[in-house]
Short mmCIF file of C-alpha atoms and ligand atoms in Angstrom, two decimals:
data_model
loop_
_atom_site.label_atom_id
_atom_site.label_comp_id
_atom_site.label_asym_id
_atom_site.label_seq_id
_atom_site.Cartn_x
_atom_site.Cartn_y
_atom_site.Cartn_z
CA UNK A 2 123.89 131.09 115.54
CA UNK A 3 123.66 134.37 117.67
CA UNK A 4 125.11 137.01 115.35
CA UNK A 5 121.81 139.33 114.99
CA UNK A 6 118.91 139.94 116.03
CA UNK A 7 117.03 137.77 113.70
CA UNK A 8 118.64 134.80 114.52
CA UNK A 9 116.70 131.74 116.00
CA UNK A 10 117.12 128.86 118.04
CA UNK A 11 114.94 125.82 117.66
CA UNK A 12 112.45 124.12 120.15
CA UNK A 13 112.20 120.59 120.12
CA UNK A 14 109.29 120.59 118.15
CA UNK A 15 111.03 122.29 115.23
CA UNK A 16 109.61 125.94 115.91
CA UNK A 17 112.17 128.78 115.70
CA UNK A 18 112.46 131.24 118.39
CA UNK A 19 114.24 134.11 118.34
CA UNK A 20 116.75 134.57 120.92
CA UNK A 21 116.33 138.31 121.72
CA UNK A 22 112.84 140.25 122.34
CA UNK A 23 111.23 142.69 124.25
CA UNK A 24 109.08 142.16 127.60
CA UNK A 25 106.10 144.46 128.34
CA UNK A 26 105.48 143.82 131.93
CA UNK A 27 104.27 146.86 133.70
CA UNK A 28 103.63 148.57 130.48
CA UNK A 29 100.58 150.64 130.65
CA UNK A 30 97.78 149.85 127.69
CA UNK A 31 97.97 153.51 126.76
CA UNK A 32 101.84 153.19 125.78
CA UNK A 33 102.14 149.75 124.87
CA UNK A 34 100.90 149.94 121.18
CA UNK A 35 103.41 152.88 120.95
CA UNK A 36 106.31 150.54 122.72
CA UNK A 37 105.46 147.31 120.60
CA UNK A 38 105.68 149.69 117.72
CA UNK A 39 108.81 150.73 118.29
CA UNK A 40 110.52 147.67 119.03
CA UNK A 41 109.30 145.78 115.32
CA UNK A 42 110.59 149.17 113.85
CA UNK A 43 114.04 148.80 115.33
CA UNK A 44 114.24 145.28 114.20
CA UNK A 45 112.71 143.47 117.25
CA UNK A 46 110.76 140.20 116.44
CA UNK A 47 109.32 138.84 119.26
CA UNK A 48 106.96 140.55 122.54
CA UNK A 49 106.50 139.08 125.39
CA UNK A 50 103.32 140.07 127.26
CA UNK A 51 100.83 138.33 129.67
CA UNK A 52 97.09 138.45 130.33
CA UNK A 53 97.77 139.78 133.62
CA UNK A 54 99.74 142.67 132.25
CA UNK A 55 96.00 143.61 131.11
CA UNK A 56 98.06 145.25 128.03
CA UNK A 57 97.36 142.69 125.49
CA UNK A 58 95.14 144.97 123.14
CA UNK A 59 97.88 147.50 122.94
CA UNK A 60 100.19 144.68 122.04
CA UNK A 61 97.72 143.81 119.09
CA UNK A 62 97.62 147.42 118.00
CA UNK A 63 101.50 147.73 117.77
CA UNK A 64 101.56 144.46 116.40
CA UNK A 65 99.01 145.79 113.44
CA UNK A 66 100.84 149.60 113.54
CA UNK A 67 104.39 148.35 112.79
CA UNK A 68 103.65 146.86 109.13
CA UNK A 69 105.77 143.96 110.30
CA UNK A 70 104.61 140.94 108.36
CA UNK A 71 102.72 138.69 111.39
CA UNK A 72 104.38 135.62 110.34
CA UNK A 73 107.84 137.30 111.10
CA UNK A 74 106.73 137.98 114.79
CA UNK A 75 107.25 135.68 117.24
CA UNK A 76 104.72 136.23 119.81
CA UNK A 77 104.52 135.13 123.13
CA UNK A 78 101.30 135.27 125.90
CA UNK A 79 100.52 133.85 129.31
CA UNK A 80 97.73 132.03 131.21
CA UNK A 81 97.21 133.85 134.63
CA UNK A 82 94.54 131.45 136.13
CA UNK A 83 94.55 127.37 136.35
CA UNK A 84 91.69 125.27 136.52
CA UNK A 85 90.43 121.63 135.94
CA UNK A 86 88.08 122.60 133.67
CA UNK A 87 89.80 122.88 130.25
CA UNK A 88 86.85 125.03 128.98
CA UNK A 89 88.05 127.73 131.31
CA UNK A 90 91.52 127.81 130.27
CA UNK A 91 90.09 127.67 126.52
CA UNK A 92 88.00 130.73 127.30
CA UNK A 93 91.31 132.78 128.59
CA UNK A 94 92.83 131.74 125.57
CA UNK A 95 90.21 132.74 123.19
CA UNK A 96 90.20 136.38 125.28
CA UNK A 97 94.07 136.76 124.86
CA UNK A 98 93.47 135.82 120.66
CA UNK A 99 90.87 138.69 120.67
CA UNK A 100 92.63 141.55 122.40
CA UNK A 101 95.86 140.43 120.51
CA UNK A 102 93.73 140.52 117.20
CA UNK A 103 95.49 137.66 115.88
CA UNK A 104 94.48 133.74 115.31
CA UNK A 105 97.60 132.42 116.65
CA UNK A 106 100.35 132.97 119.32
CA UNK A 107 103.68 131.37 118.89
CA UNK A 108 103.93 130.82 122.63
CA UNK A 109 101.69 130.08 125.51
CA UNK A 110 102.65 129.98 128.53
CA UNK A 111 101.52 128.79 132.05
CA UNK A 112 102.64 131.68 133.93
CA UNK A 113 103.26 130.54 137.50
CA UNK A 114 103.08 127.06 138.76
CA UNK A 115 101.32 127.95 142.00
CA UNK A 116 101.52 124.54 143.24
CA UNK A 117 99.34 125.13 146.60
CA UNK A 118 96.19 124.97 144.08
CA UNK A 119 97.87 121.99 142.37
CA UNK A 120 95.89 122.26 139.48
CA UNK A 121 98.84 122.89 136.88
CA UNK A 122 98.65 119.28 135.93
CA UNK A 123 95.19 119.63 134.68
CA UNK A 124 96.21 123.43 133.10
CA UNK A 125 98.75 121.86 130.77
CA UNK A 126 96.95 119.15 129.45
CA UNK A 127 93.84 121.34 128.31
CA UNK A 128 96.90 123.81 127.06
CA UNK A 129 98.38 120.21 124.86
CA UNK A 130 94.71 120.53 123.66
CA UNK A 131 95.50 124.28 122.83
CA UNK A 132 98.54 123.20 121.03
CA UNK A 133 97.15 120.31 118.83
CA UNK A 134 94.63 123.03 117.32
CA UNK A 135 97.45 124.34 115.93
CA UNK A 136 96.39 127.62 117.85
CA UNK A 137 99.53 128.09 119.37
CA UNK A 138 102.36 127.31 117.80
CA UNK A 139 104.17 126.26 121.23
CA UNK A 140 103.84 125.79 124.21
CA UNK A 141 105.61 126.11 127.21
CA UNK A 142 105.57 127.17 131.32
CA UNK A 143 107.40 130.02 133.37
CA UNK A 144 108.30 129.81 136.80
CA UNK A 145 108.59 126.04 136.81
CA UNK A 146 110.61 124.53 139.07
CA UNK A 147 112.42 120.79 138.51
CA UNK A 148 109.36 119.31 140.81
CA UNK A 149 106.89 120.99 138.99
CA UNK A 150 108.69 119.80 135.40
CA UNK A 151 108.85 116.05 136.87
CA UNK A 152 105.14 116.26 137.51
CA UNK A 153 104.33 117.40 133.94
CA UNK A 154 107.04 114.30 132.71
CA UNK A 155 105.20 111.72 134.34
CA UNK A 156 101.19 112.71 134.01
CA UNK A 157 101.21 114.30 130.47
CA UNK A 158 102.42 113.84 126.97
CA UNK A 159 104.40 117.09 125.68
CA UNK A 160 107.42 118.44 127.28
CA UNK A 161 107.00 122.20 127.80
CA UNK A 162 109.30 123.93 124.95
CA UNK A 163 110.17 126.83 127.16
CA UNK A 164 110.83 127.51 130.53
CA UNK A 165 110.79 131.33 131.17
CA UNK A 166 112.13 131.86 134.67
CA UNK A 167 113.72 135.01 136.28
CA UNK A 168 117.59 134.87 135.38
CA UNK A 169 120.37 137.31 135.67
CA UNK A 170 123.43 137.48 136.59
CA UNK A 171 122.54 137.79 140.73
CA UNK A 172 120.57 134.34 139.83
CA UNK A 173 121.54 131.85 137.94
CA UNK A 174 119.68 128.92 139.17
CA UNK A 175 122.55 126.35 138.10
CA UNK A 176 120.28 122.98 139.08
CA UNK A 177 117.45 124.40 137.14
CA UNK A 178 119.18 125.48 133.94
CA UNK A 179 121.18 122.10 134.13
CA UNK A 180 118.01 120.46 134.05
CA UNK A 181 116.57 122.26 131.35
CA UNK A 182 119.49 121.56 128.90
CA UNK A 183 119.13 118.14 129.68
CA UNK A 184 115.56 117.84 128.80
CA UNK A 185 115.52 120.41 125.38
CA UNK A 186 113.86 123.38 126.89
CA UNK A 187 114.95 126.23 126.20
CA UNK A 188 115.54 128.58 129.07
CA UNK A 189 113.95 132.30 128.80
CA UNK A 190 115.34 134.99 130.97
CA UNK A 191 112.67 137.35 132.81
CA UNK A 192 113.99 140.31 134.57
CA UNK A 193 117.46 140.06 132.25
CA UNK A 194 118.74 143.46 133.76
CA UNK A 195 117.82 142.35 137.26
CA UNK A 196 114.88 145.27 136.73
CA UNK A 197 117.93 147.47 136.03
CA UNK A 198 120.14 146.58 139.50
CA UNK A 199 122.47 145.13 137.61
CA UNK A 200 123.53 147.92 135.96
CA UNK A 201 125.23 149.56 138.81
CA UNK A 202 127.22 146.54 139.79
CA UNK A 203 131.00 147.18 139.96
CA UNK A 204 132.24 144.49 138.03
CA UNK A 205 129.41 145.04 135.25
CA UNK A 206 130.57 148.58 135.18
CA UNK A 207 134.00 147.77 134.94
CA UNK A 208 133.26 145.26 131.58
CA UNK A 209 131.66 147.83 129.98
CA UNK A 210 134.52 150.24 130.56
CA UNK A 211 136.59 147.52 129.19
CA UNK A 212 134.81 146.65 126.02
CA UNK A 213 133.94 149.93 125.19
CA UNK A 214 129.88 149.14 125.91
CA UNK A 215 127.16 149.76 127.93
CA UNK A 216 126.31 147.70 131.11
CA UNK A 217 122.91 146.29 129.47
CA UNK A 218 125.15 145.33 126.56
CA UNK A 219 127.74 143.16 128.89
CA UNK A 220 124.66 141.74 130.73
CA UNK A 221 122.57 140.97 127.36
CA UNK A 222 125.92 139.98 125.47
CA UNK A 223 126.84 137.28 128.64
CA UNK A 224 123.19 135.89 128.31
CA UNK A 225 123.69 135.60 124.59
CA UNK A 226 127.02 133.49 124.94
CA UNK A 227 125.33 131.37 126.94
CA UNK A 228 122.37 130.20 125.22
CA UNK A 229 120.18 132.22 127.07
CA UNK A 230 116.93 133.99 125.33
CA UNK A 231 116.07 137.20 126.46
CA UNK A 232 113.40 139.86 127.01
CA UNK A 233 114.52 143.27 128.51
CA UNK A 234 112.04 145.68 129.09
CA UNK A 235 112.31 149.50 127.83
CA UNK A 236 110.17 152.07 127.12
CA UNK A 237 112.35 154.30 125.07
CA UNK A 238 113.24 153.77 121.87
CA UNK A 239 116.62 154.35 121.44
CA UNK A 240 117.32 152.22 124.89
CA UNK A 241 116.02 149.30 122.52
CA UNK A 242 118.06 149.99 119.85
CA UNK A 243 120.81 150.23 122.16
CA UNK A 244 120.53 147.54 124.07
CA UNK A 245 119.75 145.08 120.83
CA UNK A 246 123.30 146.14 119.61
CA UNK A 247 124.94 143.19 121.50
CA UNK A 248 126.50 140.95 118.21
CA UNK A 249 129.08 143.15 117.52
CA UNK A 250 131.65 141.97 120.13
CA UNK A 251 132.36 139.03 122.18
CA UNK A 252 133.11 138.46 126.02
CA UNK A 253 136.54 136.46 126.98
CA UNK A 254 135.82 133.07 128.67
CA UNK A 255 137.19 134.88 131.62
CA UNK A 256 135.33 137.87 131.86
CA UNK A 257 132.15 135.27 131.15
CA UNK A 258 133.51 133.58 134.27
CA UNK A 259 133.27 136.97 136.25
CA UNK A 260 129.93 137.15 135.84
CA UNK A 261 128.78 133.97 136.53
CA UNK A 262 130.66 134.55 140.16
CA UNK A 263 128.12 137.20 140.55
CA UNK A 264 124.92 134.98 141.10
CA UNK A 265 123.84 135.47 144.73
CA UNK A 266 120.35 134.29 144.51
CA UNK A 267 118.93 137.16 144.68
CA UNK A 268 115.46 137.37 143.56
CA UNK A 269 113.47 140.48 142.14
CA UNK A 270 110.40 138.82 141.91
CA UNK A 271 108.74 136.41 143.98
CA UNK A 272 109.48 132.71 144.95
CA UNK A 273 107.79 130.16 143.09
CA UNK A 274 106.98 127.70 145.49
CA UNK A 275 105.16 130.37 147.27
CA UNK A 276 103.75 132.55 144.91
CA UNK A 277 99.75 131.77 145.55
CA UNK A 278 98.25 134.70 143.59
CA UNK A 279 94.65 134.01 142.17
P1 LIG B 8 114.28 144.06 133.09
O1 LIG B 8 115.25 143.23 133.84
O2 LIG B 8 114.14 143.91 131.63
O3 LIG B 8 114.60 145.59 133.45
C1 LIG B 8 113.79 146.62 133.04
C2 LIG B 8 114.32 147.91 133.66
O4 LIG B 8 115.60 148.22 133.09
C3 LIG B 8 113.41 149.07 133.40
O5 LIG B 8 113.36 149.86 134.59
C4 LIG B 8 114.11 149.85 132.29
O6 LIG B 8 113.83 151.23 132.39
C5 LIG B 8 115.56 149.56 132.60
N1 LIG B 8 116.41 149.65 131.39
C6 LIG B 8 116.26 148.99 130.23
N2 LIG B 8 117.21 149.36 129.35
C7 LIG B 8 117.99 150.28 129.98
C8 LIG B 8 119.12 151.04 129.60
N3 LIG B 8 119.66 150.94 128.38
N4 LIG B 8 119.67 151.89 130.51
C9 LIG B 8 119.15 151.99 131.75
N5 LIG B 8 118.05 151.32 132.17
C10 LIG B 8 117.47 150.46 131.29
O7 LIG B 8 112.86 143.90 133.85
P2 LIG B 8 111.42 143.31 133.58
O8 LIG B 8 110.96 142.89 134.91
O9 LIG B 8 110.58 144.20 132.78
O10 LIG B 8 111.66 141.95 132.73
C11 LIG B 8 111.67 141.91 131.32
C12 LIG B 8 110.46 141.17 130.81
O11 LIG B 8 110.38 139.84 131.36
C13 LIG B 8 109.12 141.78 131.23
O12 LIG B 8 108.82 142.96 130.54
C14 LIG B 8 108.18 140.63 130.97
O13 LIG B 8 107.88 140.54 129.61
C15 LIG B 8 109.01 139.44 131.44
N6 LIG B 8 108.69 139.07 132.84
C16 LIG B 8 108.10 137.85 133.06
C17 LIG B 8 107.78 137.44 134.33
C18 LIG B 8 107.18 136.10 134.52
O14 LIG B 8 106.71 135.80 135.64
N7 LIG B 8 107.14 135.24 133.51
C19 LIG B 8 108.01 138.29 135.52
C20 LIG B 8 108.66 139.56 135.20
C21 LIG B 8 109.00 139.91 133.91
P3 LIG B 8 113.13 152.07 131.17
O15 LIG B 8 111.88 151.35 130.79
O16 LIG B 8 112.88 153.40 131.82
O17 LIG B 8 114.14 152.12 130.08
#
């Protein structure tokens, strides 16, 4: 079901996720409790933040400030650096618990696969260990490409649950999200809005003139109909609340089909098989 904001989909280990959050990348510390805040308030139930974003103690203090019940939030970090010794990995993870002030996240993720190093064979099996502490309640990579998920198949024991990769309607990535469906991840959108140049496209505009909504809400409401989970990124308030009001309506198969004609593999963020930073 996708008919609020609370509804879930299921991993294939039997954790719900919801399908619609918000992303903190590029947040500064200093406004990030504030932002996290905001979002729980408006009805928001999952954040998506990173070590790297070096914002995770402002996520824990908007996680604390909002009075939303923890078990409610679904929370989701990321592991910036690999190595082959698991203790390393366990130490990032025990820093990300502590500046989130919480004993659990519902998602880890390996954040880029950074094959060059190749050392994200290693990463996930000390991040399985992670998993069977019951630490984190999933467990899952982002920016994995089909090689990269082949190598995990054949040298470790758990599937990832999640793949969050950039998606939007300028990239689709149709032999990767093929791939996913046929394996039981579930495929999270990063960059949803394109970092916002989507918004000025033609044909978005011309949906939203159509249906009476806003471009983010075509975009968001497309992603939706797909099966997509998403994350955009705002730091106003009532920009969240707009842009979570995306159940009320429904796209025609045709203008769904518009969209999808848009992809054009255009990135906003870097290539995967390339990206190399430490
Ligand atoms: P998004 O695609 O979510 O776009 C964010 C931009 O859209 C911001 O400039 C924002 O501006 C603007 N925007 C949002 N709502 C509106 C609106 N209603 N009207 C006009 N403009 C709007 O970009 P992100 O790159 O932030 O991606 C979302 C999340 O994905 C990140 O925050 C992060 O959590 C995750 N991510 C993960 C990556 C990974 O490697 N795993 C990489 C990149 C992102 P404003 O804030 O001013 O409203």
């Amino acid at each position: 079901m996708r008919n609020s904001i609370t509804d879930r989909v299921t991993l294939h280990n039997g954790v719900e996720m919801p399908w619609f959050g918000a992303g903190v990348f590029k947040v500064e510390q200093d406004v990030t409790a504030r932002v996290v805040r905001d979002a729980l308030q408006s009805g928001y139930r999952m954040i998506d933040t990173a070590s790297i974003y070096g914002n995770e103690q402002g996520v824990g203090d908007g996680l604390r400030e909002s009075g939303v019940d923890r078990k409610d939030i679904f929370l989701t970090t990321k592991l910036w650096r690999h190595a082959h010794d698991e203790q390393e990995i366990f130490d990032q993870f025990d820093e990300s618990l502590r500046l989130l002030q919480t004993e659990y996240v519902d998602l880890y993720l390996i954040h880029w696969p950074k094959p060059m190093f190749d050392q994200y064979v290693a990463t996930w099996k000390a991040i399985e260990k992670i998993y069977k502490s019951g630490r984190a309640r999933a467990i899952g990579v982002s920016n994995f490409n089909i090689p990269h998920l082949e190598r995990l198949a054949a040298e470790c024991e758990i599937v990832p649950m999640v793949n969050q990769i950039e998606f939007h309607p300028y990239l689709v990535q149709t032999d990767l999200q093929q791939y996913l469906q046929a394996h039981n991840i579930v495929l999270e959108a990063w960059s949803p809005l394109a970092k916002g140049r989507i918004l000025t496209d033609p044909a978005i505009l011309g949906l939203a003139a159509k249906y009476g909504r806003t471009p983010v809400q075509v975009v968001l409401r497309w992603d939706m109909q797909k099966g997509i989970v998403t994350i955009p990124k705002t730091l106003t308030r009532e920009r969240m609340i707009d842009n979570a009001d995306l159940f009320g309506f429904s796209l025609s198969e045709t203008d769904m089909t518009l969209i999808d004609r848009l992809d054009c593999h255009l990135r906003t963020g870097p290539d995967p098989d390339v990206f190399d930073k430490r």
